[in-house]
């Protein structure tokens, strides 16, 4: 009789903690959902924005670039300045800034004010995901950190499947400004959930800006950031031009493109789940497997996109390339030493650079006359470069113990 009683007591002791951790992860994921929705929803509303602020559609694209620039600038700057403060409070402030940026976007009276508001809204993006990942990993068991990071990133992937299309629909029905107002409201909801469920911490007075900048002196940090910025550029090279590839090459009707984009979102969710589990099983092999899978997906896209049924599989696989993200994010936290906040945030700056690099190279290939599916080969080349950086990281890992073993012998 004593064994069942012990099991029952153990279960009652453990379950409340699991519930608290799950509630904290949900709060963090809702923030990721809001950020992902705000980042991508505008892409389907550009014509409305352009008409309302009296610019051309290509000019209106500057609001997307302004947000991306805010991410690139804000992630390292905020991470360095906020590293010593309570992560709980930092998350609240970051969401407040994001909410203000989106509400300001909703009421921007002219084009240049809108650009400034989008830049401001982009500032907390990378730092939020970086700090949220650190909080989630800190709450998880050592062998489940990547899955905890993946659950936080799940908010971003769900945004591509549900949040972005839904908010874009509201934007088309009620005006593009309503889309930013909705994202602002999601930000306020995130603040409430964070206040209620994310554990308080006291911060770390020793985490000075100088110590955080020490991450930039670590080769392994740069190798992982290189995988983000170069190796992950393939997904953006393909996805940036996925609509014409579907309609012009695969023969998919324009009305079915939203369904295909939902397939891409489903692929991201699956990739996030599988990638996180693989990373908890074996971190570096998981990153290598994910990169090789991406290369395979891009090559398959290039050779088989002419068949509309295989195109569904291609789009699913391209989205599945997100599998590399939980592993790289976890690896960055491992190799950054005491400068985890900056390293975790920088990964999102690197992903935005991947977005810019992939879209640009894909456009160059198409403009050169190689066709809509040539972006698959561009993605494969970027993937091979990323795999080269991965092999360099493995080599450095293996060389380090050898140097440490040789040092005493030399002395």
Short mmCIF file of N, CA and C in Angstrom, two decimals, residues 93-157:
data_model
loop_
_atom_site.label_atom_id
_atom_site.label_comp_id
_atom_site.label_asym_id
_atom_site.label_seq_id
_atom_site.Cartn_x
_atom_site.Cartn_y
_atom_site.Cartn_z
N UNK A 93 8.34 44.80 -20.54
CA UNK A 93 8.69 46.05 -21.22
C UNK A 93 8.75 45.85 -22.73
N UNK A 94 9.33 44.72 -23.16
CA UNK A 94 9.43 44.45 -24.59
C UNK A 94 8.04 44.34 -25.23
N UNK A 95 7.12 43.67 -24.55
CA UNK A 95 5.76 43.56 -25.08
C UNK A 95 5.05 44.91 -25.08
N UNK A 96 5.34 45.75 -24.09
CA UNK A 96 4.75 47.08 -24.06
C UNK A 96 5.24 47.91 -25.25
N UNK A 97 6.54 47.83 -25.53
CA UNK A 97 7.10 48.55 -26.69
C UNK A 97 6.46 48.04 -27.98
N UNK A 98 6.30 46.72 -28.08
CA UNK A 98 5.70 46.14 -29.28
C UNK A 98 4.24 46.60 -29.43
N UNK A 99 3.52 46.64 -28.32
CA UNK A 99 2.13 47.10 -28.36
C UNK A 99 2.05 48.55 -28.81
N UNK A 100 2.89 49.42 -28.23
CA UNK A 100 2.90 50.84 -28.60
C UNK A 100 3.23 51.00 -30.08
N UNK A 101 4.22 50.23 -30.56
CA UNK A 101 4.60 50.32 -31.97
C UNK A 101 3.47 49.94 -32.90
N UNK A 102 2.70 48.94 -32.52
CA UNK A 102 1.59 48.50 -33.38
C UNK A 102 0.39 49.44 -33.31
N UNK A 103 0.09 49.94 -32.12
CA UNK A 103 -0.99 50.92 -32.02
C UNK A 103 -0.62 52.21 -32.77
N UNK A 104 0.67 52.59 -32.69
CA UNK A 104 1.12 53.77 -33.44
C UNK A 104 1.01 53.53 -34.94
N UNK A 105 1.29 52.29 -35.37
CA UNK A 105 1.14 51.95 -36.79
C UNK A 105 -0.31 52.07 -37.22
N UNK A 106 -1.23 51.70 -36.33
CA UNK A 106 -2.65 51.72 -36.67
C UNK A 106 -3.18 53.13 -36.86
N UNK A 107 -2.55 54.10 -36.23
CA UNK A 107 -3.06 55.48 -36.32
C UNK A 107 -2.10 56.41 -37.05
N UNK A 108 -1.06 55.84 -37.68
CA UNK A 108 -0.07 56.67 -38.38
C UNK A 108 -0.75 57.53 -39.45
N UNK A 109 -0.54 58.85 -39.41
CA UNK A 109 -1.25 59.73 -40.35
C UNK A 109 -0.65 59.77 -41.75
N UNK A 110 0.63 59.38 -41.89
CA UNK A 110 1.26 59.45 -43.21
C UNK A 110 2.30 58.35 -43.35
N UNK A 111 2.88 58.27 -44.54
CA UNK A 111 3.79 57.19 -44.89
C UNK A 111 5.03 57.17 -44.00
N UNK A 112 5.64 58.32 -43.78
CA UNK A 112 6.89 58.35 -43.03
C UNK A 112 6.67 58.08 -41.54
N UNK A 113 5.54 58.50 -41.03
CA UNK A 113 5.22 58.17 -39.65
C UNK A 113 5.00 56.66 -39.51
N UNK A 114 4.38 56.06 -40.52
CA UNK A 114 4.17 54.61 -40.50
C UNK A 114 5.50 53.87 -40.53
N UNK A 115 6.43 54.33 -41.34
CA UNK A 115 7.76 53.71 -41.39
C UNK A 115 8.42 53.78 -40.02
N UNK A 116 8.35 54.94 -39.37
CA UNK A 116 8.95 55.10 -38.04
C UNK A 116 8.28 54.17 -37.03
N UNK A 117 6.95 54.05 -37.11
CA UNK A 117 6.23 53.18 -36.19
C UNK A 117 6.60 51.72 -36.40
N UNK A 118 6.77 51.30 -37.65
CA UNK A 118 7.14 49.91 -37.92
C UNK A 118 8.56 49.62 -37.44
N UNK A 119 9.47 50.58 -37.62
CA UNK A 119 10.83 50.41 -37.10
C UNK A 119 10.79 50.25 -35.59
N UNK A 120 10.01 51.08 -34.91
CA UNK A 120 9.88 51.02 -33.45
C UNK A 120 9.29 49.68 -33.01
N UNK A 121 8.28 49.19 -33.76
CA UNK A 121 7.65 47.91 -33.43
C UNK A 121 8.61 46.74 -33.60
N UNK A 122 9.58 46.88 -34.51
CA UNK A 122 10.53 45.80 -34.76
C UNK A 122 11.62 45.70 -33.71
N UNK A 123 11.86 46.77 -32.97
CA UNK A 123 12.97 46.78 -32.01
C UNK A 123 12.93 45.64 -31.00
N UNK A 124 11.77 45.32 -30.37
CA UNK A 124 11.78 44.27 -29.34
C UNK A 124 11.71 42.85 -29.88
N UNK A 125 11.52 42.66 -31.18
CA UNK A 125 11.27 41.35 -31.77
C UNK A 125 12.33 40.32 -31.36
N UNK A 126 13.58 40.56 -31.74
CA UNK A 126 14.63 39.57 -31.48
C UNK A 126 14.92 39.40 -30.00
N UNK A 127 14.94 40.50 -29.26
CA UNK A 127 15.21 40.41 -27.83
C UNK A 127 14.12 39.62 -27.12
N UNK A 128 12.86 39.80 -27.54
CA UNK A 128 11.77 39.05 -26.90
C UNK A 128 11.98 37.55 -27.08
N UNK A 129 12.21 37.11 -28.31
CA UNK A 129 12.39 35.68 -28.54
C UNK A 129 13.62 35.16 -27.81
N UNK A 130 14.69 35.96 -27.78
CA UNK A 130 15.89 35.53 -27.09
C UNK A 130 15.67 35.35 -25.60
N UNK A 131 15.06 36.34 -24.96
CA UNK A 131 14.80 36.27 -23.52
C UNK A 131 13.76 35.19 -23.22
N UNK A 132 12.72 35.09 -24.04
CA UNK A 132 11.70 34.06 -23.84
C UNK A 132 12.30 32.66 -23.93
N UNK A 133 13.22 32.46 -24.87
CA UNK A 133 13.87 31.16 -25.00
C UNK A 133 14.69 30.84 -23.77
N UNK A 134 15.40 31.83 -23.23
CA UNK A 134 16.19 31.61 -22.02
C UNK A 134 15.29 31.27 -20.83
N UNK A 135 14.17 31.96 -20.70
CA UNK A 135 13.24 31.69 -19.60
C UNK A 135 12.68 30.28 -19.72
N UNK A 136 12.25 29.90 -20.93
CA UNK A 136 11.67 28.57 -21.14
C UNK A 136 12.70 27.47 -20.88
N UNK A 137 13.92 27.66 -21.38
CA UNK A 137 14.97 26.66 -21.17
C UNK A 137 15.32 26.54 -19.69
N UNK A 138 15.28 27.66 -18.97
CA UNK A 138 15.58 27.63 -17.54
C UNK A 138 14.53 26.92 -16.72
N UNK A 139 13.30 26.89 -17.21
CA UNK A 139 12.22 26.21 -16.49
C UNK A 139 12.18 24.72 -16.80
N UNK A 140 12.84 24.29 -17.88
CA UNK A 140 12.75 22.91 -18.34
C UNK A 140 13.84 22.04 -17.73
N UNK A 141 13.61 20.72 -17.77
CA UNK A 141 14.65 19.77 -17.39
C UNK A 141 15.79 19.84 -18.39
N UNK A 142 17.02 19.50 -17.98
CA UNK A 142 18.17 19.63 -18.88
C UNK A 142 18.01 18.92 -20.21
N UNK A 143 17.32 17.77 -20.21
CA UNK A 143 17.16 17.01 -21.46
C UNK A 143 15.91 17.42 -22.24
N UNK A 144 15.27 18.52 -21.84
CA UNK A 144 14.06 18.96 -22.55
C UNK A 144 14.12 20.45 -22.90
N UNK A 145 15.32 21.02 -22.90
CA UNK A 145 15.44 22.45 -23.15
C UNK A 145 15.02 22.83 -24.56
N UNK A 146 15.44 22.06 -25.54
CA UNK A 146 15.10 22.39 -26.93
C UNK A 146 13.60 22.32 -27.16
N UNK A 147 12.95 21.34 -26.53
CA UNK A 147 11.49 21.25 -26.68
C UNK A 147 10.81 22.46 -26.02
N UNK A 148 11.36 22.92 -24.91
CA UNK A 148 10.81 24.12 -24.27
C UNK A 148 10.96 25.33 -25.18
N UNK A 149 12.14 25.47 -25.79
CA UNK A 149 12.35 26.55 -26.75
C UNK A 149 11.40 26.40 -27.93
N UNK A 150 11.22 25.16 -28.39
CA UNK A 150 10.32 24.90 -29.50
C UNK A 150 8.88 25.27 -29.18
N UNK A 151 8.47 25.05 -27.93
CA UNK A 151 7.09 25.41 -27.56
C UNK A 151 6.89 26.92 -27.56
N UNK A 152 7.93 27.66 -27.20
CA UNK A 152 7.84 29.12 -27.29
C UNK A 152 7.77 29.55 -28.75
N UNK A 153 8.61 28.94 -29.59
CA UNK A 153 8.61 29.27 -31.02
C UNK A 153 7.34 28.80 -31.71
N UNK A 154 6.59 27.90 -31.06
CA UNK A 154 5.35 27.41 -31.64
C UNK A 154 4.39 28.57 -31.91
N UNK A 155 4.44 29.59 -31.07
CA UNK A 155 3.58 30.75 -31.30
C UNK A 155 3.85 31.39 -32.64
N UNK A 156 5.13 31.49 -33.00
CA UNK A 156 5.51 32.07 -34.29
C UNK A 156 5.03 31.20 -35.45
N UNK A 157 5.18 29.88 -35.32
CA UNK A 157 4.77 29.00 -36.42
C UNK A 157 3.25 28.95 -36.56
#
